[in-house]
CSV table of C-alpha atoms in Angstrom, one decimal:
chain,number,residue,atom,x,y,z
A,10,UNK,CA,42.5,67.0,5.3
A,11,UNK,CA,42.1,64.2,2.2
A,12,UNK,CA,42.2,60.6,3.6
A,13,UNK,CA,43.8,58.3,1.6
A,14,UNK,CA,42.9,54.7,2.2
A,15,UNK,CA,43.8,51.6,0.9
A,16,UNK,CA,42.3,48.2,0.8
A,17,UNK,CA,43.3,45.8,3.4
A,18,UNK,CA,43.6,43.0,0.0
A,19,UNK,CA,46.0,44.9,-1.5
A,20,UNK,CA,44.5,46.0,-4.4
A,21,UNK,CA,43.6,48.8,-6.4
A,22,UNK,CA,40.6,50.6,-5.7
A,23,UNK,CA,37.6,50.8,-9.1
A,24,UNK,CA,34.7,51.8,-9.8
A,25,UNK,CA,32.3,49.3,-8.3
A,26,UNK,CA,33.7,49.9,-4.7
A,27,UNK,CA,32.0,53.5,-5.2
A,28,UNK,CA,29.2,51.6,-4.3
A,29,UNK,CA,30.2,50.3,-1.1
A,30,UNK,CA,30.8,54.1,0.3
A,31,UNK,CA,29.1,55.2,3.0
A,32,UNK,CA,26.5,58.8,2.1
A,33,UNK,CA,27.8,60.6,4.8
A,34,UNK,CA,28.2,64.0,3.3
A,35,UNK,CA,32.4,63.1,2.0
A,36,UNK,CA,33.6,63.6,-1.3
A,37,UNK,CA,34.7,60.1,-2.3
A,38,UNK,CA,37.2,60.2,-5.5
A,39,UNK,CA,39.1,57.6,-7.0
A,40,UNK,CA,42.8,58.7,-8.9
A,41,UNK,CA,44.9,55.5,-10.2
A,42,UNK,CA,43.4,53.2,-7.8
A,43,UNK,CA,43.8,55.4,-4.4
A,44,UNK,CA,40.3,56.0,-2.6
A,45,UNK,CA,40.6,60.0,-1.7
A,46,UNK,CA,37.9,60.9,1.0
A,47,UNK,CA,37.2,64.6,1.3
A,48,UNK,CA,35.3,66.4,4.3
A,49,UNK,CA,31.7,68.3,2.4
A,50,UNK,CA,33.1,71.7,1.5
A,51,UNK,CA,32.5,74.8,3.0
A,52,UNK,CA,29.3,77.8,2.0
A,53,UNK,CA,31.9,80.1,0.4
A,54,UNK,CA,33.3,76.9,-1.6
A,55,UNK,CA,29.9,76.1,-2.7
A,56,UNK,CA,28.9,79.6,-3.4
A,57,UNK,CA,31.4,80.1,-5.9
A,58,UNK,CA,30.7,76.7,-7.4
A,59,UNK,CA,27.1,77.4,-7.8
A,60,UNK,CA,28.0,80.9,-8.8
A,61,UNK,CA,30.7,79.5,-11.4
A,62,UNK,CA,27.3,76.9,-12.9
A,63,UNK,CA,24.9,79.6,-12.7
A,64,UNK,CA,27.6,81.7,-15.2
A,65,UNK,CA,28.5,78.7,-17.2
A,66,UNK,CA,25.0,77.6,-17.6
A,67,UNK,CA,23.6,80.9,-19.3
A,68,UNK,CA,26.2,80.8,-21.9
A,69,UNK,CA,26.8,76.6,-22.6
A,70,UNK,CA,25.8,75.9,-25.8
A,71,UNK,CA,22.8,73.9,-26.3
A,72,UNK,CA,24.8,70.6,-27.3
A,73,UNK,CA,26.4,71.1,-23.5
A,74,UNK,CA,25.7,70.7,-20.5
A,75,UNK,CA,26.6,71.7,-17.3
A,76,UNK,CA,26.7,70.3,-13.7
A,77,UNK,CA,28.0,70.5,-10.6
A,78,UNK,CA,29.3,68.3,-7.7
A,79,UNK,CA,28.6,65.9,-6.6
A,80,UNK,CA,28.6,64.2,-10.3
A,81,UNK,CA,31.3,61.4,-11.2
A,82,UNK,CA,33.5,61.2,-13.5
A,83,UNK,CA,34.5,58.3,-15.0
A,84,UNK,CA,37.5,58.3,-16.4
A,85,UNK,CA,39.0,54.8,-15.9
A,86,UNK,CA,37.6,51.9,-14.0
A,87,UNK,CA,40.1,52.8,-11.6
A,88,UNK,CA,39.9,56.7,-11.6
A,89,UNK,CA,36.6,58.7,-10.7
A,90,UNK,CA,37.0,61.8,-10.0
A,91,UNK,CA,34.3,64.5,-8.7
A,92,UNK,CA,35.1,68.0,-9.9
A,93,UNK,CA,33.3,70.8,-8.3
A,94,UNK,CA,32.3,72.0,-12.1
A,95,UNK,CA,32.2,70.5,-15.6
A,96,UNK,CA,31.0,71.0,-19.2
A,97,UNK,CA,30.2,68.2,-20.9
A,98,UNK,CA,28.7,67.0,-24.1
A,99,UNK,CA,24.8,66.8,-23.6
A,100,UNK,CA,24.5,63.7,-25.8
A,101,UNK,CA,27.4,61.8,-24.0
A,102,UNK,CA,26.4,62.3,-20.4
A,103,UNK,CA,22.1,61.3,-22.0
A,104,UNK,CA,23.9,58.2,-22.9
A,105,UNK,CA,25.9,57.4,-19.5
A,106,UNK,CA,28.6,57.3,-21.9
A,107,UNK,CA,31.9,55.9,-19.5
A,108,UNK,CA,34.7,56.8,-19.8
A,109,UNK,CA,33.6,60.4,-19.9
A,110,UNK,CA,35.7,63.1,-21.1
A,111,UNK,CA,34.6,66.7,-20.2
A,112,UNK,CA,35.5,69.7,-21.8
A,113,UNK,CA,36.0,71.5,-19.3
A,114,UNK,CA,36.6,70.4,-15.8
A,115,UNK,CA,36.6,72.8,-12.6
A,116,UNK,CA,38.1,72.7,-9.4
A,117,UNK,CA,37.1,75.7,-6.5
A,118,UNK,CA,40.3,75.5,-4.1
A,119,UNK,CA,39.7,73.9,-0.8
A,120,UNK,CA,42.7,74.1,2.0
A,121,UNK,CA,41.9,70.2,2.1
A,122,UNK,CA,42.3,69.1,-2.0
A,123,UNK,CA,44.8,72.6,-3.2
A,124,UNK,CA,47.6,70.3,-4.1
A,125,UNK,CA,45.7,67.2,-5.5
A,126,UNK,CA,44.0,69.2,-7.7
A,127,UNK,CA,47.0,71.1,-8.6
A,128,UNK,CA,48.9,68.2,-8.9
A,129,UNK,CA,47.7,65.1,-9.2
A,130,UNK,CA,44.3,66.2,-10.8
A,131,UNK,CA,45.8,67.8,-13.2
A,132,UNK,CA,47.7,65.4,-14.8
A,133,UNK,CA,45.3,62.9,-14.8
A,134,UNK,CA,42.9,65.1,-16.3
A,135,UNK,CA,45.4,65.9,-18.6
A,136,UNK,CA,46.2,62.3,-19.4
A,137,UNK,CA,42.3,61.7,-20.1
A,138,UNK,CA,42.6,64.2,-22.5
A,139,UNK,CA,40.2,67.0,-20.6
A,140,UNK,CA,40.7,70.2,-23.0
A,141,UNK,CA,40.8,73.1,-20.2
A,142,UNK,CA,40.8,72.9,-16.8
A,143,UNK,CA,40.3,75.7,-14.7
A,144,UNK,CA,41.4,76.0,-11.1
A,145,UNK,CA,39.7,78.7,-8.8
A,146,UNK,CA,40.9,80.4,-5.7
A,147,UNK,CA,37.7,81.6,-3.8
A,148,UNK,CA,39.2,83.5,-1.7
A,149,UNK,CA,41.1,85.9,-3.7
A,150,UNK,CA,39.0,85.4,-6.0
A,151,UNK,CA,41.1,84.2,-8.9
A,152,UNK,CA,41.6,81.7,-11.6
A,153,UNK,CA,43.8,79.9,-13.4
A,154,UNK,CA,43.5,78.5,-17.0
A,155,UNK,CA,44.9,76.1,-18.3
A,156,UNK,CA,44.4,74.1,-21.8
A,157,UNK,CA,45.6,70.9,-23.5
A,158,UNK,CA,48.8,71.3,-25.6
A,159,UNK,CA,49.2,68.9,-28.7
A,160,UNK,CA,51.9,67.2,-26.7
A,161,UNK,CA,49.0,65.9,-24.0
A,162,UNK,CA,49.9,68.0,-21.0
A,163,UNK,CA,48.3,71.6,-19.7
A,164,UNK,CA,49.6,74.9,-21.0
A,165,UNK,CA,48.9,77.9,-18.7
A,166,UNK,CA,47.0,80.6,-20.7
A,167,UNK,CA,46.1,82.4,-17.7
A,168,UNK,CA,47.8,82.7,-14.6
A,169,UNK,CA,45.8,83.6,-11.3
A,170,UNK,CA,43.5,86.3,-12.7
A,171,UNK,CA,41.6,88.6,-10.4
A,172,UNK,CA,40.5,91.1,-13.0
A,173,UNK,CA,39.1,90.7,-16.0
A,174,UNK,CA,37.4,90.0,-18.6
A,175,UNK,CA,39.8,86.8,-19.4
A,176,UNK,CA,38.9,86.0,-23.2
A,177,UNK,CA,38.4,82.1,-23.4
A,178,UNK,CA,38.3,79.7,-26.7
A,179,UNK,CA,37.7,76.3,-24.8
A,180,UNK,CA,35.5,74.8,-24.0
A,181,UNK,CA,33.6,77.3,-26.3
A,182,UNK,CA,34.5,81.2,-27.0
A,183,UNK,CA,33.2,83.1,-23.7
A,184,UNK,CA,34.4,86.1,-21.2
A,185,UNK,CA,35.6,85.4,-18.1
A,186,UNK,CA,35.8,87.8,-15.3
A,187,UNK,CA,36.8,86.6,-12.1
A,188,UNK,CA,34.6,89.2,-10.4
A,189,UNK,CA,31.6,86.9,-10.5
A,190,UNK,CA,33.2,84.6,-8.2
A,191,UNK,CA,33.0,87.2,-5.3
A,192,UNK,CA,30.4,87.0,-3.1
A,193,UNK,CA,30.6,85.5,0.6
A,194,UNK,CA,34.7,84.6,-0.3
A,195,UNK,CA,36.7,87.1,3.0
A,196,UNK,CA,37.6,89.8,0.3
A,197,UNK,CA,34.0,89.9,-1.8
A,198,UNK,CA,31.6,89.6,0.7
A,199,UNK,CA,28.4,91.9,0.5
């Protein structure tokens, strides 16, 4: 379950209280000001995120980058978000460039985060201007694709895909088969 948390002050939560979080393994994440604390995710969450960077990271191009969580996300002083994958400009994340606006952003469902991310995530990615943002069931495994319309909110271009390959133009032309992401998920274990 996320905790949500407010400050006993009354105000908004920013970027500069990051600092005052405890390392104690949470997720910490900042969305318009509310401090969302997550519980560290489980193996099969991580091994789809690692497998997901591992894929990503063979094909980037070399003017992008890609990492994986934890890494934040400035978008606003009063949002910073954590996605579980993003793709980035190299020469913007060298500078510490902030805000910082991925081009793609991705977020492995947890039981804990499924509706923040489909939800409120979304739109404030989508508000930041975030080209595609793809949302990944591990257990199924599937995916879902979405990419920035020219009126500023998320278009689905695919809609939970288990098979593949799922042809891609953002953030750069690739192949995407959902297969990869099986592995130690209930249904692709080996």
């Amino acid at each position: 379950m996320v905790a949500v948390t407010t400050l006993e002050r009354a105000r908004p939560f920013t970027v500069a209280d990051l600092a005052d979080m405890p390392d104690d393994g949470r997720r910490y994440e900042i969305l318009d000001g509310v401090l969302l604390v997550s519980p560290a995710t489980s193996y099969p969450h991580q091994d789809v995120v690692l497998r997901l960077g591992a894929w990503l990271l063979a094909r980037v191009p070399d003017e992008m980058a890609v990492l994986v969580a934890p890494f934040d996300v400035v978008l606003t002083d009063d949002t910073v978000l954590q996605p579980d994958v993003l793709v980035a400009d190299r020469a913007a994340l060298e500078a510490g460039s902030r805000p910082l606006v991925p081009a793609l952003v991705v977020e492995v469902r947890s039981p804990s985060t499924a509706s923040i991310d489909r939800l409120l995530k979304r739109e404030r990615y989508a508000r930041a201007g975030v080209p595609a943002y793809w949302l990944v069931h591990p257990d199924v495994p599937a995916v879902t694709v979405l990419e920035l319309g020219e009126h500023g909110d998320y278009g689905v271009v695919v809609d939970d895909a288990r098979t593949g390959p799922v042809v891609l133009d953002r953030p750069f032309p690739l192949e995407l088969d959902p297969a990869l992401l099986r592995g130690t998920t209930a249904e692709g274990r080996r």
